[in-house]
Amino acid sequence: MVTGSGGPGVAMAAWSVSSAAAAHVFLLLVFPRVSHAQTFSFPFLQPESCGHNQYFDISALSCVPCGANQRRDARGTSCMCLPGFQMISNNGGPDFICKKCPENMKGITEDGWNCISCPGGITAEGKCHCPTGHILVERAVNGTLLSQATCKLCDENENSFTVANALGNRCVRCEPTFINTSRSCTCSAPNILTGGLCFSNTGNFPSRVISSARYGDLGMSFTSEWFAKYLQSSAVACWVYANLTSCQALGNMCVMNMNSYDSTTFDACRLFQFIFENTAGLRTVHSISFWRQNLPWLFYGDQLGLAPQVLSTTPLPTNFSFKGENQNRKLKFVAASYDVRGNFLKWQTLEGGILQLCPDTETRLNAAYSFGTTYQQNCEIPLSKILTDFPSPIFYDVYLEYTDENQHQYIWAVPVLNLNLQYNKILVNQDSSSSKWLLTRRIFLVDALSGRENDLGSQPRLIRIATQISLSIHLVPNTKNGNIYPPLITIAYSDIDTTDPSSQSVKVSFSVKYEMNQGEAQVQTDIALGVLGGLAVLSSLLKTAGWKRRIGSPMIDLQTVMKFLVYYAGDLANVFFIITVGTGLYWLIFFKAQKSISVLLPVPSQEERLVTYVGCAFALKALQFLHKFISQITIDIFFIDWERPKGKVLKAVEGEGGVRSAMVPVSIWRTYFVANEWNEIQTVRKINPLFQILTVLFFLEVVGFKNLALMDSSSSLSRSPPSYIAPYSRILRYAVSTVLWLVIGIIQIIFFVVFYERFIEDKIRQFVDLCCMSNISVFLLSHRCFGYYIHGRSVHGHADTNMEEMNMNLKREAENLCSQRGLVPNTDGQTFQIAISSQMRQHYDRIHETLTRKNGPARLLSSSASTFEQSIKAYHTMNKFLGSFIDHVHKEMDYFIKDKLLLERILGMEFMEPMEKSIFYNDEGYSFSSVLYYGNEATLLIFDLLFFCVVDLACQNFVLAAFLTYLQQEIFRFIRNTVGQKNLASKTLVDQRFLI
């Protein structure tokens, strides 16, 4: 649409421009342009820093002078007229005008707006003053201002019984105790005036009342101004008149004194007990014998053995469950609250942090009352904040609300264990025996009132704070429906000397813990430990017997006992490991998966038993690991070279200047190569240790499996940041860690054995093949008369050849055109367990002593060259001897080959002793790997797992545990390789420089 020059389009444009301009002008007027030189700071002033004729302007935050005939008011934030001046104008702003009163009307009315003639004197503020017992009257009944104020005497006669109120502007009825005692508004002798109340002689009521507040933590006691003013009056009003608020106030003062009872002094609790004992004729409340009519319920009684009856006799008639349609997982605590004067305030739920001094979000505060969630809250609060937030104590009677099977609502009184309570100066509630406890009912959080000495308006000399509050939930034994006994609140107070509240702070804590009787579980654990420990003894005896046979010694000596203890340590470590893993899995599965609650997690003190078992398992497993480690690096090993010279060569004779024929030397490189491969496979494992650690850490920290170890009922792997994170259970951390470690380790082993070794690489079998290709056999003794033999003699007669001949040999072997590799003709058996005779071992040792250059003749040790030549000679002697032994050359040291019996394989020992002949046992399982890491994977896996768990149990940090576990693996790996190289070089004459 096209518009003309005067059309609506132009009009709209003009209106837009004018509107924008107007808005811009408005903004400039309201928000002036900021100068670049302008600063945004000004003096910091407090209201009290203003002068006598200045007031604090709450808008400008500065001191402003008052007007003429004015001065600062009591608050300091406005002005008021001087005495003798009346207000003319006061709108709450700076326009405040005062005018001088006439000479005949020098008084000012109470509201300050009018001048008036006073009948008597004038106060310092310029107001009229009346004598005691009179009230000031400035206006008529209809509000008309009188020309002269009058002072009216209140009628104290029987028909009226009135006195002037505190402000002196009204006549009010006298306090009822004055009227009841003296039939007047005065309390004259022999009547007693105390706490603003008047009492006659109270008969047998104690007249000598102790008004002191005891502070046991600081070892001091002083007269409390609050007790001095109101203790006796509250007690007498409760005793004489059964005044409900006075009885509650008396009970509050007893609670402020820690419910402590001393039969020798009439303090607050002794007075309360006196009234309780002397009102036995009154009925009880709700049929509770400890709750007397008109009195608060403070105690459960002082009979010995009463506390266990209250805490563990009658279960609550309600059920709790984590899951299901009728799940009940909320503890509904309610409290009847009272102020310090005994007035009932209200019923209130404990949610929202009523008993939790530490500030937090409402969600986290309310998590304390989620059933099954162990709760722990700690913080440090400035003392100044506590004094500000709790000027007067609030008292709570706590109950647990529940619904019965008929859907009727009831409340159950929650007992309190006050650790500061003294009974005849003894802290009975700190005794380890619950039969000596004295349970109470009422609690408070902060008492900054009883610590005031001379003036209730002054700063308290001492303050009492509930620094530790613990809520204990006990599960009924053998319950299947989540029944619990009455909860117990344990509270401990600390007395703080308020020397400098602005710099002082106090540490407070609030916790909720769940307990169940662990006696049955401990008995079952002890039974399992006894049975498995007995089996461990039998296993260790069998291992020791096998070891004795393998070393060829029938004598039982100290070495035998030590060996038995080492074997027993390893077997007992497995027993502890099985028990701890089983226990951890039991708690993890049954606690997290249960619907109706039947088990609760052990508390930290109950976990100590399992933690001790884990520590024992680790220590014993470490001893077993070190035993195997040392045994593996001290084995006897020799590489038998079957290669023979291929002819003769002419060789120059040193020192003679001539030549002579000699055998072609056999290359040593094949032996070095095999030795290097042996050195490499010493630390080969069926799992990848780094992958194991990183995978476990990934599942724990990233996936969130560590959240399963939280002491709550949730089975979720994630937690939202705003929610409360419960503390970790050491049992659950151990269970989650061991399950993940074992599952990942077993998966790795299965993958390694089933897939990796079959289709990618099998280093153990490759080493056997390498020996055969190198024409070198391995003679290995792990014990004195027991070891392993790898038959590596080439079926082609020699292996030191060129590539063409090597390929031809391999081709012939693949096409079965040559004999098989086995030691026995027409067999493939290349690996054997060997049990050698003592004669064979002695002959071996004689040659070996020379080989290791330890016991050679002195003349041979004088020169390093001679020593080396002697070692070379010994090497060839050993090579020739072992080769001839394998070839059955020595009839007096012969051997025979047989299969092991099934029972021998199971027990890991040999029934037949090699008396005259050595025995070679066919070994298709490559058991020579038992002297390598490869054959001890179970021991290594469990040792690494226990190391990881012990570090985590100590520091509660999976990342640190993973790092230290990897570090110790690398350290032992380095030691094994280094020491193994030295041992290999010393036993086989292989130069260590050629070992990688």
XYZ file of C-alpha atoms in Angstrom, residues 12-490:
479
model
C 3.369 7.520 12.266
C 6.963 8.319 11.399
C 6.676 11.793 12.884
C 5.092 10.392 16.024
C 7.900 7.812 16.350
C 10.592 10.493 16.081
C 8.924 12.786 18.595
C 8.346 9.909 21.022
C 11.976 8.797 20.848
C 13.174 12.349 21.447
C 10.871 12.766 24.424
C 12.018 9.485 25.921
C 15.648 10.512 25.477
C 15.037 13.833 27.239
C 13.245 12.010 30.065
C 16.147 9.607 30.587
C 18.610 12.498 30.675
C 16.536 14.211 33.351
C 16.041 11.134 35.494
C 19.456 9.524 34.933
C 21.990 12.316 34.274
C 25.028 11.531 32.212
C 27.907 10.145 34.287
C 31.091 12.173 34.332
C 34.313 10.282 33.732
C 35.887 12.085 36.746
C 33.083 11.100 39.158
C 33.933 8.634 41.970
C 31.613 6.267 43.769
C 32.984 6.320 47.312
C 32.013 8.263 50.439
C 32.809 8.163 54.197
C 31.616 5.157 56.156
C 29.596 6.295 59.206
C 27.708 4.448 61.929
C 24.550 5.917 63.613
C 26.319 6.052 66.966
C 29.138 8.132 65.474
C 26.799 11.121 64.932
C 26.985 14.077 67.332
C 24.426 14.966 70.030
C 22.688 17.411 67.724
C 22.912 15.194 64.638
C 20.889 12.262 63.390
C 21.742 9.454 60.954
C 20.024 9.971 57.587
C 18.973 6.484 56.485
C 18.802 7.616 52.858
C 22.125 9.454 52.574
C 23.831 7.136 55.082
C 25.476 10.126 56.725
C 25.100 12.388 59.786
C 22.777 15.397 59.308
C 22.321 18.281 61.786
C 19.006 18.563 63.645
C 16.981 21.742 63.335
C 16.563 24.504 65.849
C 15.433 23.487 69.340
C 15.964 19.811 68.491
C 18.188 16.910 69.518
C 18.761 13.329 68.412
C 16.185 10.764 69.547
C 16.984 7.470 71.301
C 17.383 5.474 68.059
C 19.607 8.101 66.473
C 17.814 8.022 63.104
C 15.616 11.132 63.616
C 15.312 14.244 65.768
C 13.038 15.203 68.661
C 12.172 18.467 70.338
C 14.118 19.692 73.334
C 12.339 19.665 76.725
C 9.879 22.553 76.866
C 9.275 22.531 73.113
C 6.273 21.046 71.325
C 6.114 19.600 67.814
C 4.453 21.772 65.197
C 5.243 19.734 62.083
C 6.589 16.196 61.641
C 5.907 14.258 58.436
C 8.730 11.752 58.869
C 11.063 13.783 56.672
C 13.548 16.607 57.207
C 10.762 19.210 57.696
C 10.570 18.914 61.487
C 9.548 22.069 63.437
C 9.508 22.668 67.201
C 7.962 25.575 69.145
C 8.643 26.721 72.695
C 5.811 26.215 75.220
C 4.319 29.145 77.192
C 5.679 29.835 80.666
C 2.459 28.657 82.321
C 2.463 25.381 80.403
C 6.042 24.091 80.489
C 5.103 20.412 80.361
C 4.842 18.373 77.163
C 2.209 15.691 76.566
C 3.277 12.083 76.186
C 2.876 12.245 72.383
C 4.934 15.502 72.227
C 2.403 17.480 70.206
C 0.945 19.703 72.952
C 1.991 21.809 75.890
C 0.309 21.220 79.249
C 0.521 22.385 82.829
C 1.819 19.709 85.190
C 0.448 19.194 88.708
C 3.838 18.255 90.093
C 7.393 17.965 88.823
C 8.690 17.537 85.272
C 10.926 14.712 84.078
C 14.231 15.212 82.237
C 12.344 14.678 78.984
C 9.948 17.520 79.852
C 6.968 15.225 80.614
C 4.743 15.454 83.663
C 5.679 13.276 86.656
C 3.286 11.575 89.070
C 4.004 9.939 92.460
C 4.204 6.151 92.850
C 0.801 4.476 92.607
C -0.668 7.325 90.526
C -1.362 7.505 86.837
C -1.028 10.577 84.611
C -4.261 11.864 82.979
C -3.819 14.356 80.122
C -7.100 14.032 78.198
C -10.752 13.676 78.983
C -12.640 10.492 78.193
C -13.576 11.811 74.764
C -9.951 12.740 73.985
C -10.184 16.479 74.762
C -6.840 17.855 75.990
C -6.970 19.142 79.556
C -5.449 22.497 80.330
C -3.742 20.961 83.335
C -2.726 17.316 83.734
C -3.812 15.480 86.852
C -2.381 12.529 88.843
C -4.995 9.937 89.849
C -4.360 7.413 92.646
C -5.319 3.843 91.708
C -7.885 2.225 94.036
C -6.262 -0.606 95.963
C -9.358 -1.390 97.989
C -10.990 -4.786 97.884
C -13.603 -3.733 95.376
C -10.992 -2.740 92.809
C -7.533 -4.083 93.665
C -5.813 -1.881 91.048
C -2.337 -0.421 90.717
C -0.599 1.699 88.095
C 0.861 -0.217 85.192
C 4.520 -0.054 84.217
C 3.980 2.927 81.907
C 2.037 4.829 84.573
C -0.887 5.615 82.251
C -3.477 3.007 83.325
C -4.786 1.375 86.497
C -4.744 -2.401 86.176
C -5.760 -5.212 88.510
C -3.134 -6.429 90.924
C -1.259 -9.681 90.292
C -3.554 -12.494 91.582
C -0.966 -13.799 94.083
C -1.008 -10.436 95.897
C -4.765 -10.580 96.238
C -4.798 -14.238 97.258
C -2.061 -13.736 99.846
C -2.730 -10.348 101.460
C -6.109 -9.279 100.026
C -4.350 -6.127 98.830
C -1.904 -4.922 96.216
C 1.060 -4.922 98.583
C 3.180 -7.829 99.734
C 4.228 -7.109 103.309
C 5.929 -9.365 105.854
C 5.718 -12.198 106.688
C 4.718 -12.766 103.073
C 7.452 -13.366 100.490
C 7.894 -11.227 97.362
C 9.837 -12.995 94.615
C 9.812 -12.798 90.865
C 6.981 -10.220 90.920
C 4.748 -12.649 92.855
C 3.620 -12.629 96.455
C 3.450 -15.812 98.547
C 2.551 -16.581 102.111
C 4.442 -19.074 104.236
C 4.522 -22.167 102.020
C 4.699 -24.691 104.817
C 7.034 -27.557 103.958
C 8.214 -26.006 100.693
C 12.007 -25.463 100.690
C 12.812 -21.897 101.582
C 16.502 -22.053 100.741
C 16.590 -22.131 96.962
C 19.872 -22.324 95.056
C 19.842 -19.896 92.120
C 23.162 -20.934 90.659
C 23.742 -22.225 87.165
C 26.348 -24.993 86.941
C 28.832 -25.067 84.057
C 30.644 -28.360 84.406
C 32.800 -27.962 81.275
C 34.416 -24.855 82.697
C 34.400 -26.082 86.303
C 32.483 -23.091 87.597
C 29.149 -22.159 89.108
C 27.696 -18.664 89.631
C 24.406 -17.032 90.455
C 22.253 -16.677 87.373
C 20.180 -13.522 87.211
C 17.380 -15.452 85.497
C 17.336 -18.126 88.182
C 17.572 -15.530 90.960
C 14.516 -13.700 89.643
C 12.254 -16.510 88.546
C 13.302 -19.863 90.003
C 11.658 -19.567 93.398
C 8.563 -17.806 92.086
C 8.070 -20.405 89.336
C 8.524 -23.252 91.807
C 6.119 -21.799 94.356
C 3.511 -20.906 91.729
C 3.732 -24.439 90.378
C 3.573 -25.982 93.878
C 0.893 -23.737 95.411
C -1.292 -22.829 92.474
C -0.436 -25.571 89.944
C 0.202 -22.763 87.477
C 0.847 -24.488 84.140
C 3.283 -21.971 82.655
C 5.160 -21.724 85.965
C 5.538 -25.514 86.034
C 6.823 -25.426 82.472
C 9.208 -22.551 83.340
C 10.512 -24.530 86.323
C 11.054 -27.540 84.066
C 12.883 -25.327 81.577
C 15.253 -24.115 84.281
C 15.933 -27.722 85.238
C 16.756 -28.478 81.595
C 18.973 -25.388 81.445
C 20.857 -26.918 84.377
C 21.399 -30.110 82.310
C 18.691 -32.086 84.152
C 21.311 -32.559 86.849
C 20.098 -33.750 90.252
C 21.821 -33.306 93.587
C 20.046 -34.482 96.714
C 22.010 -32.041 98.905
C 20.951 -28.788 97.187
C 17.595 -27.340 96.224
C 18.350 -26.199 92.718
C 15.909 -26.219 89.788
C 15.829 -30.009 89.275
C 15.668 -30.718 93.010
C 12.680 -28.365 93.313
C 11.023 -30.030 90.328
C 11.638 -33.451 91.873
C 10.215 -32.217 95.207
C 6.994 -31.105 93.528
C 6.816 -34.328 91.497
C 7.181 -36.470 94.620
C 4.622 -34.459 96.602
C 1.940 -34.541 93.912
C 1.702 -38.310 93.726
C -2.000 -38.045 94.348
C -2.571 -36.317 91.017
C -3.377 -38.410 87.995
C -0.839 -39.231 85.312
C -0.967 -37.974 81.737
C -1.748 -40.561 79.021
C -1.146 -43.306 81.607
C 2.583 -42.521 81.620
C 3.855 -42.867 85.173
C 6.697 -40.374 84.602
C 4.300 -37.658 83.405
C 2.387 -36.012 86.255
C -0.621 -33.756 85.741
C 0.288 -30.040 85.486
C 4.003 -30.871 85.208
C 6.161 -31.280 82.128
C 7.623 -34.720 81.428
C 11.345 -34.319 82.090
C 12.608 -37.703 83.347
C 12.053 -41.409 82.799
C 12.915 -42.213 86.389
C 16.167 -43.014 88.153
C 15.830 -46.788 88.534
C 18.837 -48.824 87.413
C 18.199 -50.800 84.256
C 15.276 -48.629 83.175
C 17.019 -47.205 80.087
C 17.452 -50.588 78.309
C 13.774 -51.340 78.936
C 12.703 -48.049 77.376
C 15.046 -48.387 74.402
C 14.783 -52.066 73.479
C 11.613 -53.608 74.880
C 8.656 -52.302 72.894
C 8.970 -51.793 69.119
C 7.151 -48.940 67.447
C 3.829 -50.134 65.971
C 4.761 -49.078 62.454
C 6.802 -50.480 59.555
C 9.406 -48.937 57.280
C 10.212 -50.018 53.735
C 12.423 -48.759 50.905
C 10.385 -49.945 47.937
C 6.946 -51.217 47.032
C 3.454 -49.771 46.990
C 3.342 -49.106 50.738
C 6.844 -47.752 51.063
C 7.487 -45.779 54.227
C 10.914 -44.174 54.248
C 10.292 -40.929 56.122
C 10.863 -40.358 59.834
C 8.126 -37.885 60.820
C 9.459 -36.174 63.910
C 7.381 -33.436 65.539
C 8.161 -31.295 68.549
C 6.115 -29.373 71.098
C 8.019 -26.116 71.560
C 7.994 -23.822 74.595
C 9.575 -20.477 75.330
C 11.710 -19.904 78.396
C 8.742 -18.564 80.413
C 6.836 -21.802 79.888
C 4.427 -20.651 77.201
C 3.491 -23.257 74.616
C 4.503 -21.956 71.196
C 3.355 -24.533 68.645
C 3.664 -28.008 67.254
C 6.310 -28.090 64.554
C 7.989 -30.686 62.401
C 11.749 -31.064 62.731
C 12.190 -30.634 58.977
C 13.761 -27.401 57.860
C 16.674 -27.681 60.283
C 14.907 -27.080 63.598
C 17.564 -29.062 65.493
C 20.389 -28.430 62.994
C 22.482 -25.394 63.812
C 24.550 -25.720 60.632
C 22.981 -23.790 57.735
C 22.257 -25.676 54.521
C 19.644 -26.064 51.803
C 16.245 -27.395 52.849
C 16.701 -30.510 50.716
C 19.934 -31.448 52.457
C 18.600 -30.593 55.892
C 15.508 -32.753 55.381
C 17.613 -35.697 54.178
C 18.381 -36.327 57.850
C 14.909 -37.813 58.250
C 14.996 -40.148 55.244
C 14.960 -43.645 56.718
C 18.129 -45.623 56.118
C 20.236 -42.567 55.221
C 23.176 -42.137 57.539
C 23.469 -38.398 58.052
C 26.458 -36.344 59.129
C 26.655 -32.563 59.312
C 29.546 -30.556 60.757
C 30.326 -26.872 60.695
C 31.882 -24.044 62.648
C 29.626 -21.122 63.582
C 30.692 -17.671 64.823
C 29.638 -17.077 68.411
C 28.296 -13.644 67.486
C 25.837 -15.235 65.047
C 24.636 -17.667 67.713
C 24.035 -14.794 70.157
C 22.085 -12.941 67.494
C 19.979 -15.916 66.367
C 19.242 -17.300 69.848
C 18.724 -14.448 72.324
C 16.390 -16.672 74.343
C 16.292 -20.484 74.454
C 13.482 -22.514 72.882
C 12.696 -25.902 74.398
C 11.523 -28.965 72.505
C 9.739 -32.150 73.494
C 10.369 -34.444 70.530
C 7.952 -37.130 69.309
C 7.844 -39.521 66.378
C 4.588 -39.382 64.486
C 3.278 -42.638 63.001
C 0.110 -44.148 61.599
C -1.222 -47.461 62.847
C -2.871 -50.164 60.772
C -6.227 -48.403 61.157
C -4.782 -45.179 59.744
C -4.998 -43.419 63.126
C -2.254 -40.936 63.878
C -0.207 -41.283 67.060
C 2.990 -39.858 68.464
C 5.690 -41.718 70.381
C 7.871 -39.881 72.892
C 11.543 -39.863 71.886
C 13.926 -40.335 74.852
C 17.006 -38.152 75.266
C 20.450 -39.127 76.545
C 22.033 -35.936 77.878
C 25.755 -36.610 78.220
C 26.151 -33.587 80.545
C 23.602 -34.842 83.097
C 25.023 -35.300 86.586
C 23.331 -37.467 89.181
C 24.778 -36.635 92.583
C 27.805 -35.158 90.793
C 28.411 -38.277 88.627
C 28.192 -38.166 84.812
C 26.093 -41.322 84.652
C 25.156 -40.957 80.971
C 28.776 -41.237 79.901
C 28.991 -44.734 81.351
C 29.477 -47.545 78.837
C 26.672 -49.568 80.473
C 23.232 -48.421 79.362
C 21.719 -49.809 82.573
C 23.160 -46.800 84.434
C 21.778 -44.199 82.057
C 19.133 -41.668 83.091
C 16.939 -40.763 80.129
C 15.261 -37.381 79.846
C 12.809 -35.705 77.486
C 13.272 -31.971 76.924
C 16.131 -30.345 75.005
C 17.256 -26.926 73.821
C 19.881 -25.790 71.327
C 21.350 -22.589 72.772
C 21.108 -21.050 76.249
C 22.394 -17.488 76.309
C 20.096 -16.524 79.196
C 21.134 -18.413 82.316
C 24.708 -17.227 81.809
C 23.801 -13.602 82.546
C 24.983 -12.593 86.036
C 23.658 -9.213 87.093
C 21.530 -7.855 84.271
C 19.297 -9.797 81.892
C 19.971 -7.157 79.248
C 23.743 -7.524 79.349
C 25.947 -9.864 77.365
C 26.027 -13.355 78.872
C 29.162 -14.301 80.732
C 28.761 -17.885 79.542
C 26.742 -19.542 76.826
C 25.723 -23.192 76.577
C 25.415 -24.751 73.110
C 24.323 -28.199 71.914
C 27.497 -28.967 69.977
C 26.715 -32.645 69.320
C 23.279 -34.035 68.527
C 22.972 -37.629 67.384
C 19.799 -39.495 66.492
C 20.066 -43.294 66.771
C 17.636 -45.716 65.123
C 17.783 -49.351 66.250
C 16.283 -52.126 64.141
C 14.359 -54.858 65.904
C 16.304 -58.166 65.667
C 15.047 -60.708 63.116
C 12.420 -58.318 61.800
C 11.219 -58.773 58.237
C 8.928 -55.747 58.107
C 11.173 -52.863 59.074
C 10.230 -52.563 62.763
C 12.344 -50.299 64.934
C 12.708 -49.520 68.613
C 12.083 -45.963 69.866
C 14.745 -43.592 68.498
C 17.251 -42.092 70.913
C 18.528 -38.528 70.833
C 22.040 -38.252 72.281
